[in-house]
Amino acid sequence: MEIILIRHGEPEENREDLEDLQRHLTEQGKEKMQKLMPELKERLEPFDERTIVLWSSPAERAIETAQIVADELQTQINSIHDFIYEGDFEPMSHEVQKVNDHATLLMVGHQPNLSEWTKYMTGEDVEIGKGDMLNFKVTKQSPLEAELQWEITND
């Protein structure tokens, strides 16, 4: 199994009148994510031989990012999970065990959670910028362990 952690694109600024979950991507954030999609699709070749599973945090900016990914990969968002927003590794790890071993699981989430999950799975400290994507090969299901294979950065 492969896991690809994707940090959402550039969001609206924090405002007192806007709940964090309701913050959307900026137009620039959408454009930058769309520019990364050809590289993601290329990394997933041969694409027609893959089972894609796409999860998102319930935050609007993550759902919008996941929809950009879904549109490019001609798939849909399969699940929206609170544990992605909350950064709760244990329920995430438990849900991953239910996914087909041959699937490529993409999860759209947030910092610092994605870096913390990377540390749990690999032992590596990795800073994940807005729009960055990290691919892991799962080496052990329980506890969840993985090796970092590649990354796409939103420079």
C-alpha atoms as a printed R data frame, in Angstrom:
    type eleno elety resid chain resno       x      y       z
1   ATOM     1    CA   MET     A     1   0.000  0.000   0.000
2   ATOM     2    CA   GLU     A     2   1.039  3.534  -0.693
3   ATOM     3    CA   ILE     A     3  -0.032  6.562   1.314
4   ATOM     4    CA   ILE     A     4   0.227 10.068  -0.063
5   ATOM     5    CA   LEU     A     5  -0.133 12.860   2.482
6   ATOM     6    CA   ILE     A     6  -1.179 16.143   0.890
7   ATOM     7    CA   ARG     A     7  -1.254 19.450   2.722
8   ATOM     8    CA   HIS     A     8  -4.071 21.699   1.576
9   ATOM     9    CA   GLY     A     9  -3.295 24.680  -0.642
10  ATOM    10    CA   GLU     A    10  -3.016 28.287   0.477
11  ATOM    11    CA   PRO     A    11  -6.104 29.237   2.522
12  ATOM    12    CA   GLU     A    12  -7.842 32.458   3.394
13  ATOM    13    CA   GLU     A    13  -6.334 34.289   6.353
14  ATOM    14    CA   ASN     A    14  -7.675 33.592   9.839
15  ATOM    15    CA   ARG     A    15 -10.462 35.997  10.710
16  ATOM    16    CA   GLU     A    16 -12.546 36.411  13.855
17  ATOM    17    CA   ASP     A    17 -15.774 36.177  11.838
18  ATOM    18    CA   LEU     A    18 -14.779 32.915  10.120
19  ATOM    19    CA   GLU     A    19 -14.491 29.502  11.762
20  ATOM    20    CA   ASP     A    20 -11.269 27.669  10.943
21  ATOM    21    CA   LEU     A    21 -13.210 24.806   9.317
22  ATOM    22    CA   GLN     A    22 -14.886 27.297   6.957
23  ATOM    23    CA   ARG     A    23 -11.715 28.855   5.521
24  ATOM    24    CA   HIS     A    24 -11.517 28.356   1.746
25  ATOM    25    CA   LEU     A    25  -8.553 28.172  -0.605
26  ATOM    26    CA   THR     A    26  -7.493 31.452  -2.147
27  ATOM    27    CA   GLU     A    27  -7.523 31.741  -5.942
28  ATOM    28    CA   GLN     A    28  -3.718 31.570  -5.841
29  ATOM    29    CA   GLY     A    29  -3.956 28.457  -3.645
30  ATOM    30    CA   LYS     A    30  -6.251 26.781  -6.198
31  ATOM    31    CA   GLU     A    31  -3.972 27.727  -9.105
32  ATOM    32    CA   LYS     A    32  -0.840 26.428  -7.373
33  ATOM    33    CA   MET     A    33  -2.525 23.114  -6.530
34  ATOM    34    CA   GLN     A    34  -3.709 22.701 -10.119
35  ATOM    35    CA   LYS     A    35  -0.155 23.298 -11.373
36  ATOM    36    CA   LEU     A    36   1.077 20.379  -9.224
37  ATOM    37    CA   MET     A    37  -1.487 17.907 -10.568
38  ATOM    38    CA   PRO     A    38   0.368 16.855 -13.751
39  ATOM    39    CA   GLU     A    39   3.407 15.857 -11.670
40  ATOM    40    CA   LEU     A    40   1.225 13.905  -9.236
41  ATOM    41    CA   LYS     A    41  -0.505 12.104 -12.091
42  ATOM    42    CA   GLU     A    42   2.856 11.317 -13.701
43  ATOM    43    CA   ARG     A    43   4.172  9.881 -10.411
44  ATOM    44    CA   LEU     A    44   1.127  7.607 -10.256
45  ATOM    45    CA   GLU     A    45   1.691  6.061 -13.710
46  ATOM    46    CA   PRO     A    46   0.651  3.537 -14.873
47  ATOM    47    CA   PHE     A    47  -2.476  5.219 -13.620
48  ATOM    48    CA   ASP     A    48  -5.033  2.746 -14.964
49  ATOM    49    CA   GLU     A    49  -3.484 -0.033 -12.837
50  ATOM    50    CA   ARG     A    50  -4.134  1.775  -9.529
51  ATOM    51    CA   THR     A    51  -6.936  1.723  -7.027
52  ATOM    52    CA   ILE     A    52  -7.176  5.283  -5.732
53  ATOM    53    CA   VAL     A    53  -8.744  6.033  -2.348
54  ATOM    54    CA   LEU     A    54  -9.079  9.734  -1.468
55  ATOM    55    CA   TRP     A    55  -9.766 10.995   2.064
56  ATOM    56    CA   SER     A    56 -10.054 14.571   3.282
57  ATOM    57    CA   SER     A    57 -10.277 16.566   6.452
58  ATOM    58    CA   PRO     A    58 -13.697 18.226   6.915
59  ATOM    59    CA   ALA     A    59 -12.141 21.701   6.594
60  ATOM    60    CA   GLU     A    60 -13.317 23.542   3.461
61  ATOM    61    CA   ARG     A    61  -9.744 24.246   2.282
62  ATOM    62    CA   ALA     A    62  -8.896 20.536   2.507
63  ATOM    63    CA   ILE     A    63 -12.084 19.483   0.709
64  ATOM    64    CA   GLU     A    64 -11.376 22.014  -2.053
65  ATOM    65    CA   THR     A    65  -7.820 20.675  -2.362
66  ATOM    66    CA   ALA     A    66  -9.115 17.090  -2.425
67  ATOM    67    CA   GLN     A    67 -11.603 18.032  -5.147
68  ATOM    68    CA   ILE     A    68  -8.772 19.408  -7.301
69  ATOM    69    CA   VAL     A    69  -6.976 16.068  -6.835
70  ATOM    70    CA   ALA     A    70 -10.174 14.103  -7.531
71  ATOM    71    CA   ASP     A    71 -10.867 16.039 -10.729
72  ATOM    72    CA   GLU     A    72  -7.337 15.473 -12.027
73  ATOM    73    CA   LEU     A    73  -7.331 11.773 -11.160
74  ATOM    74    CA   GLN     A    74 -10.905 11.293 -12.394
75  ATOM    75    CA   THR     A    75 -12.057  9.926  -9.065
76  ATOM    76    CA   GLN     A    76 -14.070 11.155  -6.110
77  ATOM    77    CA   ILE     A    77 -13.494 11.982  -2.473
78  ATOM    78    CA   ASN     A    78 -14.234  8.646  -0.792
79  ATOM    79    CA   SER     A    79 -14.384  9.798   2.839
80  ATOM    80    CA   ILE     A    80 -14.174 12.870   5.030
81  ATOM    81    CA   HIS     A    81 -12.631 12.109   8.417
82  ATOM    82    CA   ASP     A    82 -12.506 14.303  11.524
83  ATOM    83    CA   PHE     A    83  -9.310 12.530  12.637
84  ATOM    84    CA   ILE     A    84  -7.459 14.111   9.710
85  ATOM    85    CA   TYR     A    85  -8.405 17.611  10.901
86  ATOM    86    CA   GLU     A    86  -7.753 16.712  14.526
87  ATOM    87    CA   GLY     A    87  -4.437 14.984  13.750
88  ATOM    88    CA   ASP     A    88  -5.388 11.853  15.660
89  ATOM    89    CA   PHE     A    89  -2.920  9.195  14.497
90  ATOM    90    CA   GLU     A    90  -4.480  6.164  16.190
91  ATOM    91    CA   PRO     A    91  -7.893  6.261  14.445
92  ATOM    92    CA   MET     A    92  -6.167  7.137  11.155
93  ATOM    93    CA   SER     A    93  -3.896  4.123  11.519
94  ATOM    94    CA   HIS     A    94  -6.909  1.933  12.343
95  ATOM    95    CA   GLU     A    95  -8.832  3.133   9.248
96  ATOM    96    CA   VAL     A    96  -5.787  2.602   7.008
97  ATOM    97    CA   GLN     A    97  -5.850 -1.085   7.978
98  ATOM    98    CA   LYS     A    98  -9.307 -1.352   6.370
99  ATOM    99    CA   VAL     A    99  -8.040 -0.131   2.974
100 ATOM   100    CA   ASN     A   100  -7.064 -2.623   0.266
101 ATOM   101    CA   ASP     A   101  -3.339 -3.465   0.498
102 ATOM   102    CA   HIS     A   102  -2.889 -2.659  -3.193
103 ATOM   103    CA   ALA     A   103  -4.551  0.765  -3.017
104 ATOM   104    CA   THR     A   104  -2.969  4.178  -3.172
105 ATOM   105    CA   LEU     A   105  -4.474  6.171  -0.305
106 ATOM   106    CA   LEU     A   106  -4.341  9.958  -0.601
107 ATOM   107    CA   MET     A   107  -5.122 12.010   2.519
108 ATOM   108    CA   VAL     A   108  -5.578 15.785   2.406
109 ATOM   109    CA   GLY     A   109  -4.890 17.439   5.734
110 ATOM   110    CA   HIS     A   110  -3.080 20.061   7.772
111 ATOM   111    CA   GLN     A   111   0.055 21.042   9.612
112 ATOM   112    CA   PRO     A   112   1.436 20.213  12.066
113 ATOM   113    CA   ASN     A   113  -0.542 16.957  11.916
114 ATOM   114    CA   LEU     A   114   0.927 15.667   8.654
115 ATOM   115    CA   SER     A   115   4.500 16.233   9.849
116 ATOM   116    CA   GLU     A   116   3.669 14.494  13.130
117 ATOM   117    CA   TRP     A   117   2.185 11.531  11.246
118 ATOM   118    CA   THR     A   118   5.293 11.388   9.067
119 ATOM   119    CA   LYS     A   119   7.436 11.245  12.216
120 ATOM   120    CA   TYR     A   120   5.271  8.441  13.668
121 ATOM   121    CA   MET     A   121   5.452  6.373  10.464
122 ATOM   122    CA   THR     A   122   9.077  6.963   9.478
123 ATOM   123    CA   GLY     A   123  10.942  8.474  12.403
124 ATOM   124    CA   GLU     A   124  11.859 11.398  10.109
125 ATOM   125    CA   ASP     A   125  11.248 15.090  10.773
126 ATOM   126    CA   VAL     A   126   9.782 16.579   7.607
127 ATOM   127    CA   GLU     A   127   8.320 20.064   7.201
128 ATOM   128    CA   ILE     A   128   5.351 20.005   4.859
129 ATOM   129    CA   GLY     A   129   4.507 23.260   3.083
130 ATOM   130    CA   LYS     A   130   1.111 24.250   1.740
131 ATOM   131    CA   GLY     A   131   0.331 22.053  -1.277
132 ATOM   132    CA   ASP     A   132   3.226 19.647  -0.655
133 ATOM   133    CA   MET     A   133   2.686 15.916  -1.227
134 ATOM   134    CA   LEU     A   134   4.641 13.058   0.345
135 ATOM   135    CA   ASN     A   135   4.458  9.452  -0.833
136 ATOM   136    CA   PHE     A   136   5.067  6.577   1.566
137 ATOM   137    CA   LYS     A   137   5.328  2.841   1.077
138 ATOM   138    CA   VAL     A   138   3.685  1.089   4.017
139 ATOM   139    CA   THR     A   139   6.100 -1.463   5.500
140 ATOM   140    CA   LYS     A   140   4.018 -2.501   8.516
141 ATOM   141    CA   GLN     A   141   0.289 -2.181   9.187
142 ATOM   142    CA   SER     A   142   0.224 -2.318  12.981
143 ATOM   143    CA   PRO     A   143   1.697 -0.180  14.276
144 ATOM   144    CA   LEU     A   144   1.645  1.791  11.034
145 ATOM   145    CA   GLU     A   145   5.173  2.195   9.659
146 ATOM   146    CA   ALA     A   146   6.269  3.437   6.258
147 ATOM   147    CA   GLU     A   147   9.219  4.618   4.177
148 ATOM   148    CA   LEU     A   148   9.222  8.003   2.476
149 ATOM   149    CA   GLN     A   149   9.534  7.391  -1.286
150 ATOM   150    CA   TRP     A   150   9.158 10.816  -2.907
151 ATOM   151    CA   GLU     A   151   7.771 14.290  -2.429
152 ATOM   152    CA   ILE     A   152   6.301 17.009  -4.604
153 ATOM   153    CA   THR     A   153   6.822 20.505  -3.247
154 ATOM   154    CA   ASN     A   154   4.843 23.638  -3.943
155 ATOM   155    CA   ASP     A   155   7.817 25.983  -4.366
